[in-house]
GROMACS .gro file of C-alpha atoms in nm:
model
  154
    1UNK     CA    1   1.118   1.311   0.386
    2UNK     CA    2   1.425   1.065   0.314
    3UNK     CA    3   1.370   0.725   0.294
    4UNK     CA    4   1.600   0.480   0.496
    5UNK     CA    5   1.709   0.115   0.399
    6UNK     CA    6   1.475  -0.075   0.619
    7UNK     CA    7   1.651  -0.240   0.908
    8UNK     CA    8   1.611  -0.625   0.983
    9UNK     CA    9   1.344  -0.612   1.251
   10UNK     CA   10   1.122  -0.349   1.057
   11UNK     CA   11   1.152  -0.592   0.775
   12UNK     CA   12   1.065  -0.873   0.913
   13UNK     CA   13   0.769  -0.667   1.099
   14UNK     CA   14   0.668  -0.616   0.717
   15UNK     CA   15   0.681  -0.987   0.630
   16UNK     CA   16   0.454  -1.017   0.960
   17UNK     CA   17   0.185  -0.760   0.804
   18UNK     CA   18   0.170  -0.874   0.494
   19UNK     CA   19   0.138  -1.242   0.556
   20UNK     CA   20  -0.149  -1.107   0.872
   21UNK     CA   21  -0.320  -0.867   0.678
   22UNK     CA   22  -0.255  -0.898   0.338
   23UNK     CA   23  -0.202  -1.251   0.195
   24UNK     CA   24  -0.545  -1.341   0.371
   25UNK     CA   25  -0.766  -1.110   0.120
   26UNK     CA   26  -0.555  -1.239  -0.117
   27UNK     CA   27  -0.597  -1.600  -0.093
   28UNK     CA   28  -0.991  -1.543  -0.098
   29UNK     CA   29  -0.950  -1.523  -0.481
   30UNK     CA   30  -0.606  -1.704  -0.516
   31UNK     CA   31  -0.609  -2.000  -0.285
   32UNK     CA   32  -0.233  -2.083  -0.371
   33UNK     CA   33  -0.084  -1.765  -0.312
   34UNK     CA   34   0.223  -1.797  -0.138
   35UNK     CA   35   0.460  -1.548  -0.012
   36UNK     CA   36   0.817  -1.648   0.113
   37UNK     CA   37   1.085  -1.425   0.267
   38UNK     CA   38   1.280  -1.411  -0.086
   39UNK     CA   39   0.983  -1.351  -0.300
   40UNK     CA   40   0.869  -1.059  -0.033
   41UNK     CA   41   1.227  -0.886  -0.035
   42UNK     CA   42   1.229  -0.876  -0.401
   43UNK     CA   43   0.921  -0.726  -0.444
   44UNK     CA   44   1.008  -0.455  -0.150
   45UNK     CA   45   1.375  -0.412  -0.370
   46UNK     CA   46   1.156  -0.268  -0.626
   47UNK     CA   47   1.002   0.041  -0.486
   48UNK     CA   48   0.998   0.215  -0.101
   49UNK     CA   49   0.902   0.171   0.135
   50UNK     CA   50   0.773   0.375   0.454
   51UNK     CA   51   0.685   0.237   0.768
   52UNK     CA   52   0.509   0.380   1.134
   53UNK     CA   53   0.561   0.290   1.433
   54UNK     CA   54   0.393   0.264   1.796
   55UNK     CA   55   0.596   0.227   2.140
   56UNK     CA   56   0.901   0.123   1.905
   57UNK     CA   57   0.764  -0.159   1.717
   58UNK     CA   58   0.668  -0.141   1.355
   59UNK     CA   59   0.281  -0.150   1.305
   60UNK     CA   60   0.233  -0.018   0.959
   61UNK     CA   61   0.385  -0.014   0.616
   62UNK     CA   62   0.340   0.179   0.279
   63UNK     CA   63   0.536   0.029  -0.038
   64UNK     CA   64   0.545   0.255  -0.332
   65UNK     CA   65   0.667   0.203  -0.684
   66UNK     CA   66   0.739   0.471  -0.898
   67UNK     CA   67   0.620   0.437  -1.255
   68UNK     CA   68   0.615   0.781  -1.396
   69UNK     CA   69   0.407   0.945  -1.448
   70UNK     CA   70   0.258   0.806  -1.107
   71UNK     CA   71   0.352   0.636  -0.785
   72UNK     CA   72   0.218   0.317  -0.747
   73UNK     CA   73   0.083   0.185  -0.364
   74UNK     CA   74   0.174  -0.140  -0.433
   75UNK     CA   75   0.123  -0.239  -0.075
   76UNK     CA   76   0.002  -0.063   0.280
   77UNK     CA   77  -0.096  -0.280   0.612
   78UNK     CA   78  -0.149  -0.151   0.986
   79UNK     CA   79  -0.127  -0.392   1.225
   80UNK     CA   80  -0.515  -0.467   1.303
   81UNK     CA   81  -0.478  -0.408   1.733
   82UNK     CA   82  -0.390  -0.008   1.577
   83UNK     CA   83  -0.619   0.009   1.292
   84UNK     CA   84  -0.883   0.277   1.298
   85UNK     CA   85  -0.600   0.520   1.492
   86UNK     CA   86  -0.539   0.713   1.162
   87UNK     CA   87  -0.211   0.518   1.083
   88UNK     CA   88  -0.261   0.418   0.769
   89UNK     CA   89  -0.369   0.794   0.660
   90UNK     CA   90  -0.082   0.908   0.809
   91UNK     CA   91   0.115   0.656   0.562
   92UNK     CA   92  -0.071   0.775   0.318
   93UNK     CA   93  -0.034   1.137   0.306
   94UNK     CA   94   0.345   1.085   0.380
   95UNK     CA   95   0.350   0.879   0.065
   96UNK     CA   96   0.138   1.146  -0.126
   97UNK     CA   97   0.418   1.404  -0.058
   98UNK     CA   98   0.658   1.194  -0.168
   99UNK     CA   99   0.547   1.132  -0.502
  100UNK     CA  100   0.427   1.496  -0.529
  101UNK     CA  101   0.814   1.573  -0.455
  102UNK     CA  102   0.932   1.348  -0.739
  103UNK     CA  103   0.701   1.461  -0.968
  104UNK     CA  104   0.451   1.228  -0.995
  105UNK     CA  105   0.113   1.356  -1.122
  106UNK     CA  106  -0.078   1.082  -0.921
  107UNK     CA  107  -0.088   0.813  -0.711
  108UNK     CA  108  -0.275   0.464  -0.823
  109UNK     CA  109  -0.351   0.140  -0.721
  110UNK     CA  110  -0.473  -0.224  -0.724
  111UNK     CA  111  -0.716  -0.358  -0.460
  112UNK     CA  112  -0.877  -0.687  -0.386
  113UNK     CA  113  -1.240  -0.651  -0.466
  114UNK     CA  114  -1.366  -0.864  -0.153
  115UNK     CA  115  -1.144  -0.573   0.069
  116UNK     CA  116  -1.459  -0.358   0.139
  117UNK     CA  117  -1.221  -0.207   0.427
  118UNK     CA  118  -0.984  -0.066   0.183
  119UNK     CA  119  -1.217   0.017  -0.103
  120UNK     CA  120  -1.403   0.222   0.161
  121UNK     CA  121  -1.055   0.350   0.298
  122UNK     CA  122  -0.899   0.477  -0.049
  123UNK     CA  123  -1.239   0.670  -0.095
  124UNK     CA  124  -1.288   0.834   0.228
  125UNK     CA  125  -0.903   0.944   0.111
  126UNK     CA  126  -1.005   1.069  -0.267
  127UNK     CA  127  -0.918   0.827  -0.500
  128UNK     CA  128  -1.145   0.695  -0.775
  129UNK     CA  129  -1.234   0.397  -0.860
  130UNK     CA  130  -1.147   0.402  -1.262
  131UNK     CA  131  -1.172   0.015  -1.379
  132UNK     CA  132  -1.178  -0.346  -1.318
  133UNK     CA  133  -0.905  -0.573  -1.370
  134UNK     CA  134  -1.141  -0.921  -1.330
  135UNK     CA  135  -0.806  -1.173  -1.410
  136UNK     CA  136  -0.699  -1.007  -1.076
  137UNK     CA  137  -1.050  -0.976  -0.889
  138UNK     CA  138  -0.934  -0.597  -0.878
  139UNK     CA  139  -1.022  -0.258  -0.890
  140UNK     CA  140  -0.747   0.011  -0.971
  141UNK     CA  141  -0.780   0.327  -0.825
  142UNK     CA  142  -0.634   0.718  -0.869
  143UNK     CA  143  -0.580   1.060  -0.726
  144UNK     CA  144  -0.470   1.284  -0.882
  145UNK     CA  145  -0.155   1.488  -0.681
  146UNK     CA  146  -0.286   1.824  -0.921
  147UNK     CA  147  -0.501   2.018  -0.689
  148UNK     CA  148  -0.636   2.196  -0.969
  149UNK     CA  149  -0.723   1.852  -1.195
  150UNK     CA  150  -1.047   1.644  -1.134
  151UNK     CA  151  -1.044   1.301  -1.198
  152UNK     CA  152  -1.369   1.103  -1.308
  153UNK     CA  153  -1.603   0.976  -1.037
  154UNK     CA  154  -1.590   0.613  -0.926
   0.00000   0.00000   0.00000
């Protein structure tokens, strides 16, 4: 599954998500967040980034950094009108065998502790809650790309 530079509308469809979905949660715990255009293209610069779409428009976005020996989700939004239509699972497992390709042992993340939606989300999916991070209000999560290796409950 190649990735593609992302074109100018399906970026700025990503700068819509994340300042929608995203920057909300975030500003619950960080009230001063801010996000520009610059800020959000140099963060994207740093990883991949996959995206799905839905009668030609860009609804939905995973952003992965690789940091062996796992691949980071450092971001995923689906447009909330096609949320709950299996979107962002089909981001996910497209992002799983990527980072199973490159050799990544497992995929981890951050998450806002107020984002019941996602904690509930990453679960129903198999990762683990393994810690708290409380100077980020978040909880980092893993899953292991090893069929054969458990990782500790959450």
């Amino acid at each position: 599954m190649p990735f593609r530079a992302l074109n100018r509308r399906q970026r700025k469809a990503i700068y819509r998500l994340i300042r929608a979905e995203l920057l909300p949660l975030a500003r619950k715990r960080f009230p001063g967040l801010r996000a520009d255009v610059a800020e959000l293209r140099a963060r994207l610069a740093l990883g991949k980034t996959l995206t799905v779409a839905s009668g030609g428009k860009t609804v939905g976005f995973i952003h992965l950094i690789e940091r062996k020996p796992a691949v980071w989700i450092d971001m995923l939004a689906v447009d909330r009108a096609h949320q709950g239509k299996g979107l962002g699972t089909r981001l996910l497992r497209r992002a799983e065998r990527h980072a199973a390709a490159a050799g990544a042992k497992a995929m981890k993340l951050l998450v806002d502790a107020g984002n019941i939606t996602a904690i509930r989300f990453y679960a129903q999916n198999g990762f683990a809650g393994i810690g708290y991070h409380p100077g980020l209000h978040c909880y980092e999560y893993v899953k292991s790309l090893d069929p054969m290796k458990k990782l500790p409950a959450g």
